[in-house]
mmCIF file of C-alpha atoms and ligand atoms in Angstrom:
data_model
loop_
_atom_site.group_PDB
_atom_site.id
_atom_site.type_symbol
_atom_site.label_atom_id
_atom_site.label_comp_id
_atom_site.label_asym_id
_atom_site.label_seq_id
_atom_site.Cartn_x
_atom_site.Cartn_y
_atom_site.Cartn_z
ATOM 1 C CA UNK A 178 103.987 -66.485 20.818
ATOM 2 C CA UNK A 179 103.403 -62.925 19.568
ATOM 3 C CA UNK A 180 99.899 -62.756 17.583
ATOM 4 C CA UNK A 181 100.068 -60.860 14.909
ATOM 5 C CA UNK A 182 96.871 -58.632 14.296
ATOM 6 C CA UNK A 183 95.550 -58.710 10.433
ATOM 7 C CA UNK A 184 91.788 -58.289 11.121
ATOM 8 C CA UNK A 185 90.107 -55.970 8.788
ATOM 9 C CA UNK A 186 87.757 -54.058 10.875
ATOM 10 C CA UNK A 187 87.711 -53.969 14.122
ATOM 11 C CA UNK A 188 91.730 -54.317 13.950
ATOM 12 C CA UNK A 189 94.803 -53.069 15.327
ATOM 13 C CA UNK A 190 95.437 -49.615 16.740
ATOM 14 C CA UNK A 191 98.615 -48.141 18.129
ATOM 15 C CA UNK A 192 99.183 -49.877 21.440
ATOM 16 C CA UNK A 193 100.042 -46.442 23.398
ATOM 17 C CA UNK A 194 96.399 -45.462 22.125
ATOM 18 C CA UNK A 195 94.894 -48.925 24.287
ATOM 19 C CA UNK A 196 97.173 -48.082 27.108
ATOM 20 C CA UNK A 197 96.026 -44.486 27.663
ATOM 21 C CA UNK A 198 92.636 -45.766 26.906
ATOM 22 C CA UNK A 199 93.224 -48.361 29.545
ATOM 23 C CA UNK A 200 94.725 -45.788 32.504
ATOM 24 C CA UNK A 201 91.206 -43.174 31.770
ATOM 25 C CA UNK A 202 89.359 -45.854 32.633
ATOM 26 C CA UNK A 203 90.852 -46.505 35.309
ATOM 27 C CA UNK A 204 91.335 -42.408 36.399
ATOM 28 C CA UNK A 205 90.327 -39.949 34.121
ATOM 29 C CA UNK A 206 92.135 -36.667 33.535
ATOM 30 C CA UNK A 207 92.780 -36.577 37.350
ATOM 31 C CA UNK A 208 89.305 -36.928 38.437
ATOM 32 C CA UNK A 209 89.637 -39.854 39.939
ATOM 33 C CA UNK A 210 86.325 -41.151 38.095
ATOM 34 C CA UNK A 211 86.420 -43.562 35.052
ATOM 35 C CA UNK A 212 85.896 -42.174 31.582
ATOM 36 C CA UNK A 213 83.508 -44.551 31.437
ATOM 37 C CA UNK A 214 81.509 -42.802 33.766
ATOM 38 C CA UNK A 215 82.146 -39.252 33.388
ATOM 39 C CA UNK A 216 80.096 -36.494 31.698
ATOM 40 C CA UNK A 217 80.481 -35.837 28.204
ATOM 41 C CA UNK A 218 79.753 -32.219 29.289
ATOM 42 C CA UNK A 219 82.347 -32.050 31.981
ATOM 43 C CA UNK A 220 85.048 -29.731 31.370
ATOM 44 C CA UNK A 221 87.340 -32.742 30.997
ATOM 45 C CA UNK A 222 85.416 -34.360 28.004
ATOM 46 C CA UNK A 223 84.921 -31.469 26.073
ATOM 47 C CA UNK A 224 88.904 -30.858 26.260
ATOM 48 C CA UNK A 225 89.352 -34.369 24.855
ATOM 49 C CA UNK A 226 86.477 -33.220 21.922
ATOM 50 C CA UNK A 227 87.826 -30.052 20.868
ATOM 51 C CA UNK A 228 91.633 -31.607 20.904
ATOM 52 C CA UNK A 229 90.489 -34.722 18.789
ATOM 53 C CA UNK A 230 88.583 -31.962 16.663
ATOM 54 C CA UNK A 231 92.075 -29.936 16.533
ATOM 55 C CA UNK A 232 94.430 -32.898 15.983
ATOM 56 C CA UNK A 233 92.017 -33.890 12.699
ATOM 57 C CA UNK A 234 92.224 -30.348 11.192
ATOM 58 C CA UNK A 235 96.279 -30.399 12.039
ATOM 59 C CA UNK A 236 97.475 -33.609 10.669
ATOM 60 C CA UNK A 237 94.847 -33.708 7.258
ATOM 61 C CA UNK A 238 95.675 -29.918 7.302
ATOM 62 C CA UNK A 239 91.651 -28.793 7.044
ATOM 63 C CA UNK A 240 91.279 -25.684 5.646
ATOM 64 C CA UNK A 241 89.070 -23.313 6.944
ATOM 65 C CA UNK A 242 85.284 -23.339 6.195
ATOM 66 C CA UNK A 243 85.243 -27.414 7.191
ATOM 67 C CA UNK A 244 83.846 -29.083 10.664
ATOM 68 C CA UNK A 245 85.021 -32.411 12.014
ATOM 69 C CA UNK A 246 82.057 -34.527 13.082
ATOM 70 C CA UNK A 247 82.531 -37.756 15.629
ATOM 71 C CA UNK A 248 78.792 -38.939 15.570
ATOM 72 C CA UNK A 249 77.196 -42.832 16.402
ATOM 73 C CA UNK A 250 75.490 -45.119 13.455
ATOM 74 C CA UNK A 251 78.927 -46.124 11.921
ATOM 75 C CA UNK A 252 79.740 -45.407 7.935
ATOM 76 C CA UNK A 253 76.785 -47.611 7.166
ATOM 77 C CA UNK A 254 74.160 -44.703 8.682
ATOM 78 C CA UNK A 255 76.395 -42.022 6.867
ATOM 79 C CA UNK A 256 75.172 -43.997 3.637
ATOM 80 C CA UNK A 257 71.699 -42.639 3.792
ATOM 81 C CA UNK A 258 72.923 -38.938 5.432
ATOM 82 C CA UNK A 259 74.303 -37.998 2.294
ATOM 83 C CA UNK A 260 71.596 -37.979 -0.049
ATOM 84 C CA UNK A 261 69.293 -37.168 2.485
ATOM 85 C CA UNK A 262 71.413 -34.025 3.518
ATOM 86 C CA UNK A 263 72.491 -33.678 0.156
ATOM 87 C CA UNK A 264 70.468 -35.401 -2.819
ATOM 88 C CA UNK A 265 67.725 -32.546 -4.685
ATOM 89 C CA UNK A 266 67.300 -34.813 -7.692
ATOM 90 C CA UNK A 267 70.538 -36.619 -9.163
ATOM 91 C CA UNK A 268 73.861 -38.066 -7.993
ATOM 92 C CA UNK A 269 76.464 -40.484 -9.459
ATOM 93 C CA UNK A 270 78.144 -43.355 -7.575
ATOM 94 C CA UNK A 271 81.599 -45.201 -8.490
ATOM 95 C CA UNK A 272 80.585 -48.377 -7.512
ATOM 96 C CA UNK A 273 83.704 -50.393 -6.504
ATOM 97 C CA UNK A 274 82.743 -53.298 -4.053
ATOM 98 C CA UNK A 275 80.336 -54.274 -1.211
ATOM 99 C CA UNK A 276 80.660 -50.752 0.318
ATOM 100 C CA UNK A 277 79.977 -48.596 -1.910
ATOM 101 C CA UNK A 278 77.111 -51.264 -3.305
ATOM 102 C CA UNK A 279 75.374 -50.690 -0.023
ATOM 103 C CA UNK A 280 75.634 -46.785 -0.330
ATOM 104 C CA UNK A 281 73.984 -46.651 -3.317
ATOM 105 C CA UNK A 282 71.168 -48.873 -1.885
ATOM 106 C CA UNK A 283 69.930 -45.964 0.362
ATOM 107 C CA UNK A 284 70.580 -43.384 -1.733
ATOM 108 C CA UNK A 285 68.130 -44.317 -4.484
ATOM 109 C CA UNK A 286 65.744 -43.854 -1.772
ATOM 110 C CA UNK A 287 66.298 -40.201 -2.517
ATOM 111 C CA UNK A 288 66.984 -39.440 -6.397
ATOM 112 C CA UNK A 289 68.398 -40.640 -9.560
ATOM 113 C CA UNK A 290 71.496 -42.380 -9.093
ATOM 114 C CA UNK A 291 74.044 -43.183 -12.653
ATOM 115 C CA UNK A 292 76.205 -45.718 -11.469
ATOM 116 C CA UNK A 293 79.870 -46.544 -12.989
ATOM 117 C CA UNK A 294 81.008 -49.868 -12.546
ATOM 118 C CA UNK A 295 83.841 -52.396 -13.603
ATOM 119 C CA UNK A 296 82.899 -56.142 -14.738
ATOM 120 C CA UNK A 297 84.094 -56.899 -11.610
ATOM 121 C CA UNK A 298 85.445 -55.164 -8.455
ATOM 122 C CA UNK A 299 89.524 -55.980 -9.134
ATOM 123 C CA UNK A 300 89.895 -52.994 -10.493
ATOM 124 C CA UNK A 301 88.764 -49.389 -10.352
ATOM 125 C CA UNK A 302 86.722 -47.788 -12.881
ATOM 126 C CA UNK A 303 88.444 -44.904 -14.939
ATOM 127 C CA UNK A 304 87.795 -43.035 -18.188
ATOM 128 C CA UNK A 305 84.214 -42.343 -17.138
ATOM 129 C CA UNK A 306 82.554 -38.716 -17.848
ATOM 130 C CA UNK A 307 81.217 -36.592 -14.927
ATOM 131 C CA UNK A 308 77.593 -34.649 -15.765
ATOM 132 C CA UNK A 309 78.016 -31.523 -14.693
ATOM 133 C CA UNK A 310 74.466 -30.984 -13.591
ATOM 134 C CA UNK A 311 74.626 -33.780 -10.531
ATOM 135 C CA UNK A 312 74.664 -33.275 -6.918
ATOM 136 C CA UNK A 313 77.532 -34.738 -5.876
ATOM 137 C CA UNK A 314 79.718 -37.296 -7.079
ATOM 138 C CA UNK A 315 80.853 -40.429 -4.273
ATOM 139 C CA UNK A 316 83.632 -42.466 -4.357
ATOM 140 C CA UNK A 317 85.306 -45.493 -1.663
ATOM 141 C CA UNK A 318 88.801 -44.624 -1.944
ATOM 142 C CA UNK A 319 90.094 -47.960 -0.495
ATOM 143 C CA UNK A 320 87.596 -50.779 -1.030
ATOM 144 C CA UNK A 321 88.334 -53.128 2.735
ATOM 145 C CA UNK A 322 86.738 -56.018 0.999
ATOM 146 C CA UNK A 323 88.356 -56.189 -2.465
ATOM 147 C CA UNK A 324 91.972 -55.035 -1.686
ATOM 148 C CA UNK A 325 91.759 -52.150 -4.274
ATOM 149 C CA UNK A 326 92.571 -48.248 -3.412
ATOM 150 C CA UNK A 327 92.621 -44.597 -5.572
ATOM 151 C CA UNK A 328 95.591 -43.234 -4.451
ATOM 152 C CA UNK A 329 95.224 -39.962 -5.625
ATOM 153 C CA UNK A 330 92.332 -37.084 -5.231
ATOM 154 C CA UNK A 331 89.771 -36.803 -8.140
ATOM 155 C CA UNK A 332 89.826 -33.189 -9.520
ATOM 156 C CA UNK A 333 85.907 -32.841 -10.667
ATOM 157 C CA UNK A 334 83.795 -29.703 -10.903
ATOM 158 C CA UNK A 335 80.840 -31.274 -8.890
ATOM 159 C CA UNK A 336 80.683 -31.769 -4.880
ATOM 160 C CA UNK A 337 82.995 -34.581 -3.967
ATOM 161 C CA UNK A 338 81.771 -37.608 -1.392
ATOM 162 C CA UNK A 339 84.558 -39.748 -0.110
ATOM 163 C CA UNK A 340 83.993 -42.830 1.998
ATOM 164 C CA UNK A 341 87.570 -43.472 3.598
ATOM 165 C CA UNK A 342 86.777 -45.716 6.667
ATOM 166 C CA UNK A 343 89.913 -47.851 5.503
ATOM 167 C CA UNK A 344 92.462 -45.607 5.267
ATOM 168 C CA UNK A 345 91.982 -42.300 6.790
ATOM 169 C CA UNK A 346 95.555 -41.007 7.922
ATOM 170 C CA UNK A 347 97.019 -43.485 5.598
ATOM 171 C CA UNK A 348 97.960 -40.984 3.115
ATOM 172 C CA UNK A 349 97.823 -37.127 2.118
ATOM 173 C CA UNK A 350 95.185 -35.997 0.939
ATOM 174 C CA UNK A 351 94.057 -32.306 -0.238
ATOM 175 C CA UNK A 352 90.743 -31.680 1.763
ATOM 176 C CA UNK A 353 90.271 -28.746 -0.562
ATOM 177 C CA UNK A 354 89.020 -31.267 -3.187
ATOM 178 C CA UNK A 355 86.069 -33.047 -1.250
ATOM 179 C CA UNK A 356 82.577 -31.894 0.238
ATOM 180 C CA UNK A 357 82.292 -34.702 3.036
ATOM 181 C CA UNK A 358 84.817 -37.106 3.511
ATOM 182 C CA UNK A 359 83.778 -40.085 5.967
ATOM 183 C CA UNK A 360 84.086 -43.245 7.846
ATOM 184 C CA UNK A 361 83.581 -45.424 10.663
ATOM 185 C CA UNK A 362 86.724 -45.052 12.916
ATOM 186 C CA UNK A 363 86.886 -49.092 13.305
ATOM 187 C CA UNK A 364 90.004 -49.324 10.683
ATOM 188 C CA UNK A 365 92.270 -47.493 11.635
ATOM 189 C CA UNK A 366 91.521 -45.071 14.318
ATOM 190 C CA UNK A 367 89.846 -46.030 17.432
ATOM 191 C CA UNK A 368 86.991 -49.134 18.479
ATOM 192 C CA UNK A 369 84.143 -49.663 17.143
ATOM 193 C CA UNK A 370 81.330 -46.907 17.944
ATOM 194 C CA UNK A 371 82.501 -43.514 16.699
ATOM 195 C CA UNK A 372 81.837 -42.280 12.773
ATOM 196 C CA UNK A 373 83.996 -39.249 11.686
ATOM 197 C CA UNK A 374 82.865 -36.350 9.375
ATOM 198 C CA UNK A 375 84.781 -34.217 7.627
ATOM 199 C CA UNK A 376 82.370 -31.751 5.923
ATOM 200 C CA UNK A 377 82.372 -28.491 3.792
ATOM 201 C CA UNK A 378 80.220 -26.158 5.809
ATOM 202 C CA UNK A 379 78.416 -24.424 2.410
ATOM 203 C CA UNK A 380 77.574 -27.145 1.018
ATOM 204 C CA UNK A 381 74.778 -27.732 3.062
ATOM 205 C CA UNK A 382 70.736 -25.932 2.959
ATOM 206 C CA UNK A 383 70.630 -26.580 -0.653
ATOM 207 C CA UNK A 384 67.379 -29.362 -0.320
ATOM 208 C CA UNK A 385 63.996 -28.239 1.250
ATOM 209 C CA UNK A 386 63.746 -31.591 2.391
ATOM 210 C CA UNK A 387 62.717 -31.924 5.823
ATOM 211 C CA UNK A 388 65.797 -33.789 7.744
ATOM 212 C CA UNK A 389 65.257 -35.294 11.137
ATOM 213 C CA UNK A 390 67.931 -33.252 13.879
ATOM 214 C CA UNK A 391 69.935 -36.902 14.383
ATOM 215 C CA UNK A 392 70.376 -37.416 10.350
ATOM 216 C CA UNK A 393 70.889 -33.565 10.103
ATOM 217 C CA UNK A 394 74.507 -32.603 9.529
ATOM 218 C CA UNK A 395 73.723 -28.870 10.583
ATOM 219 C CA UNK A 396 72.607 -30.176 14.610
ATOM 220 C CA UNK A 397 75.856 -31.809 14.821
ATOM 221 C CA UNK A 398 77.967 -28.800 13.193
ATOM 222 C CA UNK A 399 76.142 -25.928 15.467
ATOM 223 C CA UNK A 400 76.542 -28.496 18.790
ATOM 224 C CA UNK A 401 80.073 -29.580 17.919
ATOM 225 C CA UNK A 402 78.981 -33.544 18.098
ATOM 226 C CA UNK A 403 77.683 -33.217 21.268
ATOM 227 C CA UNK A 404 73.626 -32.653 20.023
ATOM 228 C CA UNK A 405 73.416 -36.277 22.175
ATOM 229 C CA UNK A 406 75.659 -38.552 23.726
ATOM 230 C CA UNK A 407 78.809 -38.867 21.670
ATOM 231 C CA UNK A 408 80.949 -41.937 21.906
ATOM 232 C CA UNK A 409 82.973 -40.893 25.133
ATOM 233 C CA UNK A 410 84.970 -43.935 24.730
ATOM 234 C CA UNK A 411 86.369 -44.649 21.521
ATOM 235 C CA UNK A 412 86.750 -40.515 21.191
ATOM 236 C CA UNK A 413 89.088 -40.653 23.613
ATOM 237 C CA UNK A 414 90.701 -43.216 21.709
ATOM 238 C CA UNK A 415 90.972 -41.562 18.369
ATOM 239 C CA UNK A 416 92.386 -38.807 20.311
ATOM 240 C CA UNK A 417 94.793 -41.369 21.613
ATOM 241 C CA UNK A 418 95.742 -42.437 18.001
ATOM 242 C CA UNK A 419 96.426 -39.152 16.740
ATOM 243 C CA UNK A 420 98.499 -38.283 18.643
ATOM 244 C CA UNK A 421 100.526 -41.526 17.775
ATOM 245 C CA UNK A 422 100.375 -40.600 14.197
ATOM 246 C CA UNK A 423 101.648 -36.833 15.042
ATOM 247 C CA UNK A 424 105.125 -38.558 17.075
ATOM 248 C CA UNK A 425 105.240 -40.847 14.240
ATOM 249 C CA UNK A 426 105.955 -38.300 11.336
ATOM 250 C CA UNK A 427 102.316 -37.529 10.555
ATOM 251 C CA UNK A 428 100.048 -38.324 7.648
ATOM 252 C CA UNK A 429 103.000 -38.355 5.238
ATOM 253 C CA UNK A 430 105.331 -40.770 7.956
ATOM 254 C CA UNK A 431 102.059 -43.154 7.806
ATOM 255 C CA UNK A 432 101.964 -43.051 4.009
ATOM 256 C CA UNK A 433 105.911 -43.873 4.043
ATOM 257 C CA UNK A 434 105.200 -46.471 6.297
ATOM 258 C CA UNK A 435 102.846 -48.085 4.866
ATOM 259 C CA UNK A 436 103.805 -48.148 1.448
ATOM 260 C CA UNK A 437 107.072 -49.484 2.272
ATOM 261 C CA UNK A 438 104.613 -52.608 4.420
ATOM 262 C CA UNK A 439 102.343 -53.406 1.148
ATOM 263 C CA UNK A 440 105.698 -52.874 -0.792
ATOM 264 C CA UNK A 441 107.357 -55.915 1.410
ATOM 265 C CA UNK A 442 103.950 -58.143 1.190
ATOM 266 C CA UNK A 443 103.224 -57.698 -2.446
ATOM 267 C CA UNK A 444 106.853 -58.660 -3.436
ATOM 268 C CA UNK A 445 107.065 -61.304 -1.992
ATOM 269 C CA UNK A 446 103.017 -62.367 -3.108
ATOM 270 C CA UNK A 447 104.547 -61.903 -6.678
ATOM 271 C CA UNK A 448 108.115 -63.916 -5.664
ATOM 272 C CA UNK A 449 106.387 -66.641 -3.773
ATOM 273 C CA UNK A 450 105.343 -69.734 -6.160
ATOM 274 C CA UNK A 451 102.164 -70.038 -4.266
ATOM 275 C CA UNK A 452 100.589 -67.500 -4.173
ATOM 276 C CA UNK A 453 99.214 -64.762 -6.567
ATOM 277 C CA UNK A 454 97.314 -61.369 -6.140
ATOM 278 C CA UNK A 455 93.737 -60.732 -7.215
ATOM 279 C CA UNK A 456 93.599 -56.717 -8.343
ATOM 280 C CA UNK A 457 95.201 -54.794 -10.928
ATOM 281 C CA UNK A 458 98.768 -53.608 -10.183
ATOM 282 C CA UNK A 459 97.774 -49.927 -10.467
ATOM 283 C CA UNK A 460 94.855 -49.939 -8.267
ATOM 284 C CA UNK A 461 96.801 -51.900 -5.294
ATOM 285 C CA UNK A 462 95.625 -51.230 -2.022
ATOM 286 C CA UNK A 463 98.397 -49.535 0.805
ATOM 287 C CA UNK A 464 96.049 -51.067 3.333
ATOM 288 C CA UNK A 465 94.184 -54.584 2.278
ATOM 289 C CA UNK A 466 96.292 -57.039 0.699
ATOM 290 C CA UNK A 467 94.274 -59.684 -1.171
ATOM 291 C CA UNK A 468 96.498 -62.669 -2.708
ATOM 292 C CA UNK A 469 94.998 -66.654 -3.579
ATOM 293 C CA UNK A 470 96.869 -69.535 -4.492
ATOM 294 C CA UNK A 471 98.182 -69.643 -7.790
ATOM 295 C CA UNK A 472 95.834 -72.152 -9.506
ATOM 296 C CA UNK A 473 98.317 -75.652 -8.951
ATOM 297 C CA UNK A 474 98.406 -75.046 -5.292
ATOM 298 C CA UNK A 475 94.678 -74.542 -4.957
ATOM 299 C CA UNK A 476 93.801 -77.841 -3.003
ATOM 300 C CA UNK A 477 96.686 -75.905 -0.868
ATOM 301 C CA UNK A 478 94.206 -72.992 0.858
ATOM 302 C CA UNK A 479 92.923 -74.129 3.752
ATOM 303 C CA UNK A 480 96.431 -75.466 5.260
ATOM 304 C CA UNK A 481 97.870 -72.361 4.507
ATOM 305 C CA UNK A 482 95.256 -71.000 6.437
ATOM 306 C CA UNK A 483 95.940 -73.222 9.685
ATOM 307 C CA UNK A 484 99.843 -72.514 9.128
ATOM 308 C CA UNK A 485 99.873 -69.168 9.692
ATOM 309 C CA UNK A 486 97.281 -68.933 12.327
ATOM 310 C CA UNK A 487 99.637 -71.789 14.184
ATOM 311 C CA UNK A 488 102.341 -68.651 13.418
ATOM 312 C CA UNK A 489 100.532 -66.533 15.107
ATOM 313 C CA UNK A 490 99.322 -64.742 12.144
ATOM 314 C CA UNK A 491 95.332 -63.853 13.168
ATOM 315 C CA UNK A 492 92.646 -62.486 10.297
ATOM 316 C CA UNK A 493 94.252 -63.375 7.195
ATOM 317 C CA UNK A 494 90.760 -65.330 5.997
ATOM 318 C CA UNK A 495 89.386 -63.520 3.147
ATOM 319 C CA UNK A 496 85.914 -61.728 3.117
ATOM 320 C CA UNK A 497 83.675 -64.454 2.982
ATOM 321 C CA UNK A 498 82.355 -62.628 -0.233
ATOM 322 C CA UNK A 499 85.913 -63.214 -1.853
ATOM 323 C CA UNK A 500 87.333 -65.999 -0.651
ATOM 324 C CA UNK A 501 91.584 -66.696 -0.550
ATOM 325 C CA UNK A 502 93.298 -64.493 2.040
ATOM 326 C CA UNK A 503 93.699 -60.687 2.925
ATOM 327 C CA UNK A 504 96.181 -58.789 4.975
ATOM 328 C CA UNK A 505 94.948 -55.959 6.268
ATOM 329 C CA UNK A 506 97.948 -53.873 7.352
ATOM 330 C CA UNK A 507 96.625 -50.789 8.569
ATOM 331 C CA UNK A 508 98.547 -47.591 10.177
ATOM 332 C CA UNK A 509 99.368 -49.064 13.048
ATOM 333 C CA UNK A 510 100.663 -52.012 12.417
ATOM 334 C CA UNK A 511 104.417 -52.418 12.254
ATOM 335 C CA UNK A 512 106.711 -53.751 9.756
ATOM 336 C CA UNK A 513 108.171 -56.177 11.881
ATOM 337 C CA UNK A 514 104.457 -58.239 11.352
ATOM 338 C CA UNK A 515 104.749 -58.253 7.756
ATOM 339 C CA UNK A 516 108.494 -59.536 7.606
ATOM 340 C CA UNK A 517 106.878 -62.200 9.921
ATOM 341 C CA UNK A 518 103.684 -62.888 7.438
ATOM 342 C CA UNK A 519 106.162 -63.243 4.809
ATOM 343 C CA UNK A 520 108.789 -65.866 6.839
ATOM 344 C CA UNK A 521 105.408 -67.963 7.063
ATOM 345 C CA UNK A 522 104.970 -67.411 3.507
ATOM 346 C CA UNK A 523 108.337 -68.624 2.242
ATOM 347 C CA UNK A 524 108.565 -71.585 5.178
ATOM 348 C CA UNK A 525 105.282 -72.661 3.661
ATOM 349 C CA UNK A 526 106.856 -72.373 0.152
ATOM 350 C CA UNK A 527 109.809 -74.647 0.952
ATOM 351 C CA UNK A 528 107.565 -77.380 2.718
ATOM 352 C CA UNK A 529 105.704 -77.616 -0.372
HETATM 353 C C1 PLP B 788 83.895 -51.136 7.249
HETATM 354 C C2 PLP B 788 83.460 -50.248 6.168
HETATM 355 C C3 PLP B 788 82.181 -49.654 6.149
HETATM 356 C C4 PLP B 788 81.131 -49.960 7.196
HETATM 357 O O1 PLP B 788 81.372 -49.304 8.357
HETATM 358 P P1 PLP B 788 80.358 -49.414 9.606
HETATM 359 O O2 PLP B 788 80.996 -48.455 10.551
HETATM 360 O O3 PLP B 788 80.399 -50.837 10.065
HETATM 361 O O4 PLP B 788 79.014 -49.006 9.166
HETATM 362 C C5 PLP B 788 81.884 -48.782 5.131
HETATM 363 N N1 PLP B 788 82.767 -48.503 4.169
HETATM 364 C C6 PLP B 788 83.993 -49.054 4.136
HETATM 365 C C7 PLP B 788 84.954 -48.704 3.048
HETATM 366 C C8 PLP B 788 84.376 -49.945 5.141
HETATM 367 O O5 PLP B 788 85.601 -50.491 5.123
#
């Protein structure tokens, strides 16, 4: 039976990005060694750097004046980077969910932080004014846990922080309007072990703060990630999945993509009598699909749940922090495994 991959981090990547993956192992770039074993500063590595650098800045369409990072500690250690790169006395956070909860954890360490927040997290704050005397402002654009996602790019006058682990690539978006842009690569890019960095170079040097060389953004920028050991591995895969994304119509043939996948899914949350989503409509996530039962079939949940994993359907379990179930459909998964999440969601309709 085909499985059908819905996990929400680590999760599915393009399957031409595993095989590749799978043949350098096995013989890298004609070396005849495995890219497990190989150099990061033979000539062959740094090719796959600089062309996974190139590939970011061609498909997000980087302007110039930006650097592409691929550095260790996942999005969680880019949490206390920012402030400590970044933070002289002042920043505001847009708190929506878990992630974003956690960020502003580490920054207090640094400064003042004025948080916005919702009653809850089904919905993303809005109508909020922006002091113009802050450091930066930060934002998640696509919350994994809660299943909400701004789908468009603030315009504000003050330095713009963007954590997008969850749906880099899934959408265009206008680089111009950020100062770092981040996330762990574990969504929709490449394994678990590589942290990407897209980062206005001038808006760095503004603290006196002394920064350890690992936490400091310059080290990375001046040794083009390769201060220490980069990730060899899951580099080569994000490599990999670019490429995939540029034969598959680019950032804007993802965003068609996928809209059309959490178009199919949400309908058919909405048709189905069982089920019913959890967020506002206009702040639906393209990439984590949250839905519970509606409140008659409650006692329902947990046979729903053994259904479609019997189906075939794997990581469809809520966060344990939510509860119900969530779809997380990133880039590369195909429609064909949401018309088969929704079959299981109408047979389970008609056998109750
Ligand atoms: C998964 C996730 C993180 C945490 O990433 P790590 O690489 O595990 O530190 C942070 N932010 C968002 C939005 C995420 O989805």
């Amino acid at each position: 039976m085909k499985k059908h991959n819905f996990y929400a981090g680590p999760s599915i990547l393009p399957q031409e990005a595993i095989d590749e993956t799978i043949k350098a192992l096995q013989n890298f770039a004609g070396t005849g060694l495995t890219l497990a074993s190989v150099s990061h500063r033979s000539k062959e590595f740094d090719a796959v750097m600089n062309d996974a650098v190139a590939m970011f800045k061609e498909l997000l369409d980087i302007p110039e004046g930006y650097s592409v990072l691929f550095l260790g500690g996942g999005a969680s250690t880019q949490f206390a980077m920012i402030p400590y790169n970044l933070m002289k006395k002042k920043a505001m956070y847009i708190n929506t969910g878990t992630w974003a909860t956690k960020a502003i954890k580490e920054a207090k360490m640094f400064g003042e932080i004025i948080e916005i927040k919702d009653d809850d997290f089904f919905s993303i704050p809005k109508g909020y004014d922006i002091p113009d005397d802050i450091d930066y402002l930060h934002i998640t654009t696509n919350n994994t846990i809660y299943g909400t996602e701004l789908l468009e790019d603030l315009d504000v006058n003050v330095p713009l922080v963007a954590d997008m682990s969850s749906d880099i690539f899934s959408r265009k978006i206008d680089i111009s309007k950020y100062a770092i842009i981040y996330g762990g690569a574990q969504k929709n890019l490449a394994p678990a072990g590589v942290t990407f960095v897209i980062i206005k170079n001038d808006i760095l040097g503004k603290t006196d703060r002394k920064i350890p060389s690992m936490l400091n953004y310059q080290t990375h920028i001046d040794k083009n990630s390769m201060f220490n050991t980069p990730p060899v591995i899951p580099v080569f895969t994000a490599l990999q999945t670019l490429k995939w994304i540029k034969a598959n119509g680019g950032v804007a043939g993802m965003n068609k993509r996928n809209t059309e996948k959490a178009d199919t899914l949400y309908n058919e949350i909405e048709r189905n009598k069982l089920f019913k989503g959890t967020v506002a409509k206009e702040d639906r996530s393209i990439m984590n699909i949250c839905f519970i039962m509606n409140d008659e079939y409650k006692e329902l949940e947990s046979q729903f749940g053994e259904f479609a994993a019997s189906k075939g359907m794997i990581g469809i379990k809520g966060h344990r922090s939510v509860g119900g179930f969530r779809a997380s459909i990133y880039n590369a998964m195909s429609i064909d495994s949401i018309n088969a999440l929704v079959d299981v969601m109408k047979e389970f309709e008609e056998k109750n």
